[in-house]
Amino acid sequence: MSEAYELYQEGRERLRAGHAAQATVPLERAKRLEPEKASIREALGIAYFRITRWSEAEAEFRKMLELSPVDGYAHLALARSLEKQGRADEARRHRKLARGLGATSE
């Protein structure tokens, strides 16, 4: 098993346990090792979102969309991050795309 994968799994476990701030440590290390892995970016974006680091969450979800432009979840997560930053107009576009790709917020 690679070091990046082990760090990713550690971060996901910390997220599952409700320790989002602690999850960022192994996830950031995993991202440095595998910067093009959407799964790492997603988990890190979720962790940032949960600890109200909206702009960092936005950056991770934007990177996910660079890697996979048709990822409905990434569009939805990006929309939510933008809304938290008061950027409703920009968020609306991504919310529409998410719906079109079958992602829902409920």
PDB file of C-alpha atoms in Angstrom:
ATOM      1  CA  MET A   1       0.000   0.000   0.000  1.00  0.00           C
ATOM      2  CA  SER A   2       1.325   3.446  -0.861  1.00  0.00           C
ATOM      3  CA  GLU A   3       2.005   6.121   1.715  1.00  0.00           C
ATOM      4  CA  ALA A   4      -0.506   8.453   0.051  1.00  0.00           C
ATOM      5  CA  TYR A   5      -3.241   5.818   0.279  1.00  0.00           C
ATOM      6  CA  GLU A   6      -2.497   5.146   3.945  1.00  0.00           C
ATOM      7  CA  LEU A   7      -2.635   8.880   4.700  1.00  0.00           C
ATOM      8  CA  TYR A   8      -5.889   9.176   2.744  1.00  0.00           C
ATOM      9  CA  GLN A   9      -7.429   6.317   4.736  1.00  0.00           C
ATOM     10  CA  GLU A  10      -6.268   7.888   8.008  1.00  0.00           C
ATOM     11  CA  GLY A  11      -7.842  11.204   6.990  1.00  0.00           C
ATOM     12  CA  ARG A  12     -11.125   9.552   6.003  1.00  0.00           C
ATOM     13  CA  GLU A  13     -11.252   7.713   9.319  1.00  0.00           C
ATOM     14  CA  ARG A  14     -10.753  10.980  11.196  1.00  0.00           C
ATOM     15  CA  LEU A  15     -13.570  12.522   9.137  1.00  0.00           C
ATOM     16  CA  ARG A  16     -15.862   9.573   9.954  1.00  0.00           C
ATOM     17  CA  ALA A  17     -15.020  10.029  13.632  1.00  0.00           C
ATOM     18  CA  GLY A  18     -16.033  13.686  13.452  1.00  0.00           C
ATOM     19  CA  HIS A  19     -12.513  15.101  13.673  1.00  0.00           C
ATOM     20  CA  ALA A  20     -12.399  17.236  10.545  1.00  0.00           C
ATOM     21  CA  ALA A  21      -9.587  19.512  11.714  1.00  0.00           C
ATOM     22  CA  GLN A  22      -7.407  16.515  12.557  1.00  0.00           C
ATOM     23  CA  ALA A  23      -8.263  14.938   9.195  1.00  0.00           C
ATOM     24  CA  THR A  24      -6.638  17.804   7.328  1.00  0.00           C
ATOM     25  CA  VAL A  25      -3.149  16.829   8.517  1.00  0.00           C
ATOM     26  CA  PRO A  26      -2.865  13.415   6.821  1.00  0.00           C
ATOM     27  CA  LEU A  27      -4.988  14.548   3.867  1.00  0.00           C
ATOM     28  CA  GLU A  28      -2.717  17.522   3.166  1.00  0.00           C
ATOM     29  CA  ARG A  29       0.279  15.193   3.285  1.00  0.00           C
ATOM     30  CA  ALA A  30      -1.471  12.766   0.928  1.00  0.00           C
ATOM     31  CA  LYS A  31      -2.242  15.646  -1.452  1.00  0.00           C
ATOM     32  CA  ARG A  32       1.426  16.620  -1.565  1.00  0.00           C
ATOM     33  CA  LEU A  33       2.265  13.038  -2.582  1.00  0.00           C
ATOM     34  CA  GLU A  34      -0.612  12.623  -5.072  1.00  0.00           C
ATOM     35  CA  PRO A  35      -1.839  16.085  -6.130  1.00  0.00           C
ATOM     36  CA  GLU A  36      -3.897  14.739  -9.038  1.00  0.00           C
ATOM     37  CA  LYS A  37      -6.019  12.299  -6.994  1.00  0.00           C
ATOM     38  CA  ALA A  38      -9.621  13.492  -6.943  1.00  0.00           C
ATOM     39  CA  SER A  39     -10.497  11.257  -3.974  1.00  0.00           C
ATOM     40  CA  ILE A  40      -7.889  12.966  -1.805  1.00  0.00           C
ATOM     41  CA  ARG A  41      -9.064  16.393  -2.979  1.00  0.00           C
ATOM     42  CA  GLU A  42     -12.674  15.476  -2.181  1.00  0.00           C
ATOM     43  CA  ALA A  43     -11.899  14.306   1.357  1.00  0.00           C
ATOM     44  CA  LEU A  44      -9.747  17.363   2.015  1.00  0.00           C
ATOM     45  CA  GLY A  45     -12.453  19.656   0.634  1.00  0.00           C
ATOM     46  CA  ILE A  46     -15.002  18.048   2.939  1.00  0.00           C
ATOM     47  CA  ALA A  47     -12.692  18.484   5.919  1.00  0.00           C
ATOM     48  CA  TYR A  48     -12.104  22.152   5.091  1.00  0.00           C
ATOM     49  CA  PHE A  49     -15.832  22.703   4.597  1.00  0.00           C
ATOM     50  CA  ARG A  50     -16.649  21.180   7.982  1.00  0.00           C
ATOM     51  CA  ILE A  51     -14.193  23.479   9.753  1.00  0.00           C
ATOM     52  CA  THR A  52     -15.513  26.515   7.864  1.00  0.00           C
ATOM     53  CA  ARG A  53     -12.405  27.081   5.766  1.00  0.00           C
ATOM     54  CA  TRP A  54     -14.622  27.946   2.810  1.00  0.00           C
ATOM     55  CA  SER A  55     -11.995  29.262   0.393  1.00  0.00           C
ATOM     56  CA  GLU A  56      -9.770  26.213   0.886  1.00  0.00           C
ATOM     57  CA  ALA A  57     -12.776  23.931   0.372  1.00  0.00           C
ATOM     58  CA  GLU A  58     -13.586  25.874  -2.792  1.00  0.00           C
ATOM     59  CA  ALA A  59     -10.046  25.356  -4.107  1.00  0.00           C
ATOM     60  CA  GLU A  60     -10.214  21.596  -3.530  1.00  0.00           C
ATOM     61  CA  PHE A  61     -13.604  21.253  -5.230  1.00  0.00           C
ATOM     62  CA  ARG A  62     -12.408  23.378  -8.157  1.00  0.00           C
ATOM     63  CA  LYS A  63      -9.421  21.066  -8.550  1.00  0.00           C
ATOM     64  CA  MET A  64     -11.777  18.082  -8.507  1.00  0.00           C
ATOM     65  CA  LEU A  65     -13.643  19.680 -11.416  1.00  0.00           C
ATOM     66  CA  GLU A  66     -10.393  20.206 -13.312  1.00  0.00           C
ATOM     67  CA  LEU A  67      -9.748  16.493 -12.907  1.00  0.00           C
ATOM     68  CA  SER A  68     -13.334  15.441 -13.666  1.00  0.00           C
ATOM     69  CA  PRO A  69     -15.573  18.187 -15.097  1.00  0.00           C
ATOM     70  CA  VAL A  70     -18.694  16.008 -14.963  1.00  0.00           C
ATOM     71  CA  ASP A  71     -18.463  15.161 -11.254  1.00  0.00           C
ATOM     72  CA  GLY A  72     -21.893  16.174  -9.965  1.00  0.00           C
ATOM     73  CA  TYR A  73     -20.833  15.979  -6.326  1.00  0.00           C
ATOM     74  CA  ALA A  74     -17.908  18.342  -6.967  1.00  0.00           C
ATOM     75  CA  HIS A  75     -20.261  20.865  -8.583  1.00  0.00           C
ATOM     76  CA  LEU A  76     -22.638  20.622  -5.621  1.00  0.00           C
ATOM     77  CA  ALA A  77     -19.855  20.907  -3.044  1.00  0.00           C
ATOM     78  CA  LEU A  78     -18.368  23.864  -4.894  1.00  0.00           C
ATOM     79  CA  ALA A  79     -21.788  25.545  -4.966  1.00  0.00           C
ATOM     80  CA  ARG A  80     -22.165  25.104  -1.215  1.00  0.00           C
ATOM     81  CA  SER A  81     -18.668  26.508  -0.607  1.00  0.00           C
ATOM     82  CA  LEU A  82     -19.434  29.523  -2.776  1.00  0.00           C
ATOM     83  CA  GLU A  83     -22.748  30.116  -1.005  1.00  0.00           C
ATOM     84  CA  LYS A  84     -20.975  30.139   2.349  1.00  0.00           C
ATOM     85  CA  GLN A  85     -18.759  32.915   0.965  1.00  0.00           C
ATOM     86  CA  GLY A  86     -21.759  34.958  -0.171  1.00  0.00           C
ATOM     87  CA  ARG A  87     -21.250  34.225  -3.872  1.00  0.00           C
ATOM     88  CA  ALA A  88     -24.793  33.046  -4.651  1.00  0.00           C
ATOM     89  CA  ASP A  89     -24.763  33.954  -8.348  1.00  0.00           C
ATOM     90  CA  GLU A  90     -21.651  31.908  -9.009  1.00  0.00           C
ATOM     91  CA  ALA A  91     -22.977  29.079  -6.848  1.00  0.00           C
ATOM     92  CA  ARG A  92     -26.244  28.938  -8.792  1.00  0.00           C
ATOM     93  CA  ARG A  93     -24.447  27.848 -11.960  1.00  0.00           C
ATOM     94  CA  HIS A  94     -22.726  24.945 -10.211  1.00  0.00           C
ATOM     95  CA  ARG A  95     -25.930  23.919  -8.449  1.00  0.00           C
ATOM     96  CA  LYS A  96     -27.669  23.712 -11.841  1.00  0.00           C
ATOM     97  CA  LEU A  97     -24.833  21.633 -13.251  1.00  0.00           C
ATOM     98  CA  ALA A  98     -24.970  19.336 -10.210  1.00  0.00           C
ATOM     99  CA  ARG A  99     -28.710  18.787 -10.691  1.00  0.00           C
ATOM    100  CA  GLY A 100     -28.168  18.079 -14.377  1.00  0.00           C
ATOM    101  CA  LEU A 101     -25.565  15.472 -13.457  1.00  0.00           C
ATOM    102  CA  GLY A 102     -27.876  13.819 -10.946  1.00  0.00           C
ATOM    103  CA  ALA A 103     -26.346  15.158  -7.724  1.00  0.00           C
ATOM    104  CA  THR A 104     -28.734  16.398  -5.086  1.00  0.00           C
ATOM    105  CA  SER A 105     -28.223  18.199  -1.800  1.00  0.00           C
ATOM    106  CA  GLU A 106     -30.622  15.982   0.142  1.00  0.00           C
TER     107      GLU A 106
END
